[in-house]
Coordinates of C-alpha atoms in Angstrom, one line a residue:
Chain A
M218 CA 34.0 88.9 115.0
K219 CA 35.6 86.1 117.1
K220 CA 36.4 84.3 113.9
L221 CA 38.1 87.4 112.5
S222 CA 40.4 87.7 115.5
V223 CA 41.3 84.1 115.2
L224 CA 42.1 84.6 111.6
A225 CA 44.2 87.7 112.4
A226 CA 46.1 85.8 115.1
G227 CA 46.7 82.9 112.7
L228 CA 47.9 85.3 110.0
G229 CA 50.2 86.9 112.6
L230 CA 51.7 83.5 113.5
C231 CA 52.2 82.7 109.9
A232 CA 54.0 86.0 109.4
L233 CA 56.3 85.3 112.3
A234 CA 57.0 81.8 111.0
I235 CA 57.9 83.1 107.5
A236 CA 59.8 86.2 108.6
A237 CA 62.8 86.3 106.4
D238 CA 66.4 86.6 107.7
A239 CA 66.7 90.0 106.1
D240 CA 63.7 91.3 108.2
R241 CA 65.5 90.6 111.5
V242 CA 68.8 92.0 110.5
S243 CA 69.9 95.6 110.7
V244 CA 73.2 97.1 109.5
V245 CA 74.9 99.9 111.4
D246 CA 77.7 102.3 110.2
P247 CA 78.4 100.8 106.8
Y248 CA 81.2 102.4 104.7
V249 CA 83.4 101.6 101.8
R250 CA 87.0 102.6 101.7
L251 CA 87.9 104.9 98.9
A252 CA 90.4 102.9 96.8
P253 CA 93.7 104.5 95.7
P254 CA 93.8 105.1 91.9
N255 CA 94.2 101.9 89.9
A256 CA 93.8 99.8 93.0
M257 CA 92.0 96.6 91.9
A258 CA 90.2 96.1 95.2
T259 CA 88.8 97.8 98.2
G260 CA 86.9 96.8 101.3
A261 CA 83.5 97.6 102.7
F262 CA 82.8 97.5 106.4
M263 CA 79.8 97.5 108.7
V264 CA 78.2 96.0 111.8
I265 CA 75.5 93.5 111.0
R266 CA 73.0 92.9 113.9
N267 CA 70.6 90.0 114.2
A268 CA 67.6 90.9 116.4
G269 CA 65.9 87.6 115.6
E270 CA 65.9 84.3 117.6
R271 CA 67.5 82.3 114.8
D272 CA 71.1 82.5 113.7
V273 CA 71.4 84.0 110.2
R274 CA 74.1 83.7 107.6
V275 CA 75.3 86.1 105.0
V276 CA 76.2 83.9 102.0
R277 CA 76.8 86.5 99.3
A278 CA 77.2 90.2 98.8
S279 CA 76.9 92.2 95.6
N280 CA 77.4 95.8 94.5
P281 CA 77.3 97.7 91.2
A282 CA 80.8 99.2 91.4
S283 CA 82.9 96.0 91.2
R284 CA 82.8 93.1 88.9
I285 CA 83.3 90.7 91.8
T286 CA 82.2 90.8 95.4
E287 CA 83.6 88.4 97.9
L288 CA 83.4 87.9 101.7
H289 CA 86.9 87.9 103.3
T290 CA 88.5 87.8 106.6
H291 CA 92.0 88.3 108.0
L292 CA 93.8 85.9 110.2
H293 CA 96.5 87.3 112.4
E294 CA 99.1 84.7 113.1
N295 CA 102.4 85.7 114.9
G296 CA 102.3 89.2 113.4
V297 CA 101.4 87.9 109.9
M298 CA 98.2 89.1 108.2
K299 CA 96.5 86.4 106.1
M300 CA 93.6 87.5 104.0
R301 CA 91.3 84.6 103.1
P302 CA 87.9 84.3 101.4
V303 CA 85.2 82.9 103.7
P304 CA 82.1 81.1 102.4
A305 CA 79.7 82.9 104.7
I306 CA 79.4 85.3 107.7
D307 CA 77.4 83.9 110.6
I308 CA 75.5 86.1 112.9
K309 CA 74.1 84.4 116.0
A310 CA 70.6 85.1 117.3
G311 CA 70.7 88.4 119.2
G312 CA 74.3 88.8 118.1
E313 CA 76.3 90.9 115.6
A314 CA 79.1 90.5 113.1
V315 CA 81.6 93.3 113.1
L316 CA 83.2 93.9 109.7
K317 CA 86.2 96.1 110.2
P318 CA 89.7 96.8 108.8
G319 CA 92.0 93.9 109.8
G320 CA 89.1 91.5 110.1
L321 CA 85.9 90.5 108.2
H322 CA 85.1 92.6 105.2
V323 CA 83.2 92.7 102.0
M324 CA 85.9 92.7 99.3
L325 CA 85.2 94.6 96.1
I326 CA 87.4 93.2 93.4
D327 CA 88.0 94.6 89.9
L328 CA 86.4 98.0 90.2
K329 CA 84.6 99.1 87.0
A330 CA 85.3 102.8 87.7
P331 CA 87.1 104.6 90.5
L332 CA 84.8 105.2 93.5
Q333 CA 84.1 108.9 94.4
E334 CA 84.9 110.2 97.8
G335 CA 81.6 111.3 99.4
G336 CA 79.6 109.1 97.1
R337 CA 77.3 106.3 98.2
L338 CA 77.5 102.7 97.1
P339 CA 74.5 100.3 97.5
I340 CA 75.7 96.9 98.8
T341 CA 73.2 94.0 98.8
L342 CA 73.7 91.3 101.4
E343 CA 72.1 88.0 100.6
F344 CA 71.1 85.6 103.3
A345 CA 71.0 81.8 103.5
D346 CA 67.2 81.8 103.2
G347 CA 67.4 83.7 99.9
S348 CA 66.2 87.0 101.4
S349 CA 68.4 90.1 100.9
L350 CA 69.0 93.5 102.4
R351 CA 70.3 96.6 100.6
V352 CA 72.7 98.9 102.5
E353 CA 73.8 102.4 101.4
A354 CA 77.5 102.7 102.2
P355 CA 79.2 106.1 102.1
V356 CA 82.6 106.1 100.4
V357 CA 85.3 107.4 102.8
R358 CA 89.1 107.9 102.6
P359 CA 91.1 105.2 104.5
T360 CA 92.1 106.3 108.0
A361 CA 94.5 104.7 110.6
G362 CA 91.6 104.1 113.0
G363 CA 89.0 101.5 112.1
M364 CA 86.2 104.0 111.9
P365 CA 86.5 107.0 109.7
M366 CA 86.7 110.2 111.7
N367 CA 84.3 112.2 109.6
R368 CA 81.3 109.9 109.9
P369 CA 78.4 111.2 107.9
Chain B
M88 CA 118.6 64.4 164.8
S89 CA 115.6 66.0 163.2
D90 CA 116.3 69.1 165.2
K91 CA 119.8 69.2 163.7
L92 CA 118.3 68.9 160.2
L93 CA 115.8 71.6 160.9
S94 CA 118.5 74.0 162.1
A95 CA 120.6 73.2 159.1
V96 CA 117.7 74.1 156.8
A97 CA 117.1 77.2 158.8
V98 CA 120.8 78.3 158.4
L99 CA 120.6 77.6 154.7
L100 CA 117.5 79.6 154.3
A101 CA 118.9 82.5 156.3
A102 CA 122.1 82.4 154.2
L103 CA 119.9 82.4 151.0
I104 CA 117.9 85.4 152.2
A105 CA 121.1 87.3 153.3
G106 CA 122.6 86.5 149.9
L107 CA 119.6 87.8 148.1
G108 CA 119.6 90.9 150.2
L109 CA 123.3 91.5 149.4
F110 CA 123.5 90.6 145.7
W111 CA 120.0 91.0 144.3
H112 CA 119.0 94.6 143.5
P113 CA 115.8 94.7 141.6
E114 CA 115.4 98.0 139.9
A115 CA 112.7 99.4 137.7
P116 CA 114.0 98.9 134.1
A117 CA 115.1 102.1 132.5
R118 CA 112.6 101.6 129.7
P119 CA 109.4 100.1 131.0
L120 CA 108.3 99.0 127.6
P121 CA 109.6 95.7 126.2
V122 CA 112.1 96.4 123.5
P123 CA 111.3 94.2 120.4
A124 CA 114.3 92.4 118.9
L125 CA 115.4 94.6 116.0
P126 CA 116.5 93.2 112.7
A127 CA 119.9 93.9 111.2
G128 CA 118.4 95.8 108.2
G129 CA 121.0 97.6 106.2
D130 CA 121.3 99.4 102.8
F131 CA 119.5 98.4 99.7
T132 CA 118.7 100.0 96.3
L133 CA 115.3 99.5 94.7
Q134 CA 113.4 101.1 91.9
S135 CA 110.9 103.9 92.1
A136 CA 108.9 105.6 89.3
G137 CA 111.6 108.4 89.5
G138 CA 114.6 106.0 89.2
P139 CA 116.7 104.0 91.7
V140 CA 116.3 104.8 95.3
A141 CA 118.9 103.7 97.8
L142 CA 118.4 103.7 101.6
A143 CA 121.9 105.4 101.7
D144 CA 120.4 108.4 99.8
F145 CA 118.6 109.3 103.1
R146 CA 121.7 109.3 105.4
G147 CA 121.1 112.1 107.8
K148 CA 117.4 111.6 107.7
V149 CA 115.1 109.3 109.6
V150 CA 113.3 106.8 107.4
L151 CA 110.0 105.0 108.0
L152 CA 110.0 101.7 106.1
D153 CA 106.8 99.8 105.3
F154 CA 106.4 96.6 103.4
G155 CA 103.1 95.7 101.5
Y156 CA 101.5 95.5 98.1
T157 CA 98.9 97.6 96.3
Y158 CA 96.5 94.8 95.8
C159 CA 96.1 94.6 99.6
P160 CA 92.8 96.2 100.2
D161 CA 92.9 96.5 104.0
I162 CA 96.1 96.1 106.0
C163 CA 98.3 98.2 103.7
P164 CA 95.8 101.1 103.4
T165 CA 95.5 101.2 107.2
A166 CA 99.3 101.2 107.6
L167 CA 99.8 103.9 104.9
A168 CA 96.9 106.0 106.3
A169 CA 98.6 105.8 109.7
T170 CA 101.9 106.8 108.1
A171 CA 100.2 109.8 106.4
E172 CA 98.6 110.9 109.6
A173 CA 101.9 110.6 111.5
I174 CA 103.6 112.7 108.7
E175 CA 100.9 115.4 109.1
Q176 CA 101.7 115.6 112.8
L177 CA 105.4 116.4 112.2
E178 CA 106.4 120.0 112.1
P179 CA 107.8 121.3 108.7
D180 CA 111.4 121.2 109.9
E181 CA 110.9 117.7 111.2
R182 CA 109.4 116.6 107.8
A183 CA 112.6 117.9 106.1
R184 CA 114.6 115.4 108.2
F185 CA 112.4 112.5 107.3
A186 CA 111.5 110.1 104.5
A187 CA 108.9 107.3 104.1
L188 CA 109.4 104.3 101.9
F189 CA 106.8 101.7 100.9
V190 CA 108.4 98.5 99.6
S191 CA 106.2 96.4 97.5
V192 CA 106.7 92.7 98.0
D193 CA 104.5 91.9 94.9
P194 CA 106.8 93.1 92.1
Q195 CA 104.9 90.9 89.6
R196 CA 101.8 93.2 89.9
D197 CA 103.3 96.4 91.3
T198 CA 105.2 98.4 88.8
P199 CA 107.0 101.5 90.0
A200 CA 104.5 103.7 88.1
R201 CA 101.6 102.0 89.8
L202 CA 103.3 102.3 93.1
R203 CA 103.7 106.0 92.7
E204 CA 100.0 106.5 92.1
Y205 CA 99.2 104.3 95.1
T206 CA 101.5 105.9 97.6
A207 CA 100.7 109.5 96.5
F208 CA 97.0 108.8 97.3
F209 CA 98.0 108.5 100.9
H210 CA 100.7 111.1 101.1
P211 CA 103.0 112.7 98.5
A212 CA 106.0 112.2 100.8
I213 CA 105.7 108.4 100.7
V214 CA 107.9 106.9 98.0
G215 CA 106.9 103.5 96.6
V216 CA 109.8 101.2 95.6
T217 CA 110.2 97.6 94.4
G218 CA 112.7 95.4 92.6
S219 CA 113.2 91.9 91.3
A220 CA 111.7 89.1 93.3
E221 CA 115.3 88.3 94.6
Q222 CA 116.0 91.9 95.6
V223 CA 112.7 92.3 97.4
A224 CA 113.2 88.9 99.1
D225 CA 116.7 90.0 100.3
V226 CA 115.5 93.3 101.7
A227 CA 112.5 91.7 103.4
R228 CA 114.7 89.0 104.9
R229 CA 117.2 91.5 106.3
Y230 CA 114.4 93.6 107.9
G231 CA 112.6 90.6 109.2
A232 CA 109.5 91.4 107.1
F233 CA 107.6 88.2 106.3
Y234 CA 105.6 87.7 103.1
A235 CA 104.5 84.7 101.2
R236 CA 102.4 84.4 98.1
Q237 CA 99.4 82.1 98.7
P238 CA 97.1 80.6 96.2
A239 CA 93.6 81.4 97.4
D240 CA 90.1 80.8 96.1
T241 CA 89.6 84.4 95.3
A242 CA 89.0 86.3 92.0
G243 CA 92.1 88.2 92.8
G244 CA 94.1 85.1 91.8
Y245 CA 96.4 85.0 94.8
V246 CA 96.9 86.8 98.1
V247 CA 100.1 87.7 99.9
D248 CA 100.4 86.8 103.6
H249 CA 102.6 89.5 105.2
S250 CA 103.8 91.0 108.4
A251 CA 102.7 94.6 108.8
D252 CA 105.3 96.2 111.1
L253 CA 106.8 99.7 110.4
Y254 CA 110.5 100.0 110.8
V255 CA 112.2 103.2 111.9
V256 CA 115.7 103.7 110.4
D257 CA 117.9 106.3 112.1
R258 CA 120.1 108.9 110.4
D259 CA 123.0 106.4 110.2
G260 CA 120.9 103.8 108.5
R261 CA 120.3 101.6 111.5
V262 CA 117.0 100.1 112.5
V263 CA 116.1 101.7 115.8
D264 CA 112.4 100.8 116.2
K265 CA 109.8 98.4 115.0
L266 CA 106.1 99.5 115.3
A267 CA 103.4 96.9 115.2
H268 CA 100.4 97.2 112.9
G269 CA 97.8 99.3 114.5
T270 CA 100.2 101.6 116.2
P271 CA 98.4 105.0 116.5
P272 CA 99.7 107.8 114.3
V273 CA 100.6 109.9 117.4
R274 CA 102.9 107.1 118.6
I275 CA 104.5 106.7 115.1
A276 CA 105.2 110.4 115.1
S277 CA 106.8 110.3 118.5
A278 CA 108.9 107.3 117.5
L279 CA 110.1 109.3 114.5
R280 CA 110.9 112.3 116.7
R281 CA 112.8 110.1 119.1
A282 CA 115.0 108.8 116.2
M283 CA 115.5 112.4 115.0
T284 CA 116.7 113.7 118.4
T285 CA 118.7 110.7 119.6
P286 CA 122.3 111.7 119.2

């Protein structure tokens, strides 16, 4: 009996030690902006939270609707908006990364077919340790505010 | 000696204070908000899907002018969505005295036909226009809109750095307001109304 509990504790420790990045991360309020007709690209936004005690890093994103998915950010310099690809999005231990219009975003480039308003798009975030997390992002019309008014 | 110096300093200070009291009249500025420097602007003619569009065509109307490009996935949709929401806040008679132009600074990728589809998605009242690289550069320069094509390591091939202000042009074709990116639609609408009612 005692041996068993030691074994269980050992297994628990192992599980903690090998917990993947994706297991400690949660995604809040994901959405994809409905792209205007013939637009080549659109953005996906969300808040990525890291409840773990280790920093995590999103190194890649993918989705079935666009041929290419990149991680981008916007730099605001003297009123000029500069969109730039970024190699990764870092989320500190206990912190969050806010992907929102005018800042960090998942860029969907070369859409295979127009997105449908009200539809849902699965987006997979891939972390530095190779683990991944799938997020269902509703497709919403662009609004002036960062967050869509008609949140599902 | 040092007493004399002290009294001289005292007299000087008293004179300074009296002078300030007499000649300095600090008043609350008539407009508490800082007025941004407005560009010269001026007339231009560019191409829309429906033919040439001149700013002078809208004399007598207030024009909201926006610079951008359709490949822009984020800043331009936000600006155009704000424009559309502001238009929706205008009364029908106000809308009749108003026009919105979206000037593409990426004529290489944005044809007038493509621009029409793009702007109509946001609001049918927004007219998309563009021209030759030289024409677009001239208009942007006169309105103080900045843009620069940048090579970037993106599958899109290149990105366009750009300013994202909205310009309000009054009924006589003069720039009367510049609204920073992120200005809420309700404030865009009030800036348009102000331009419509200012004599």
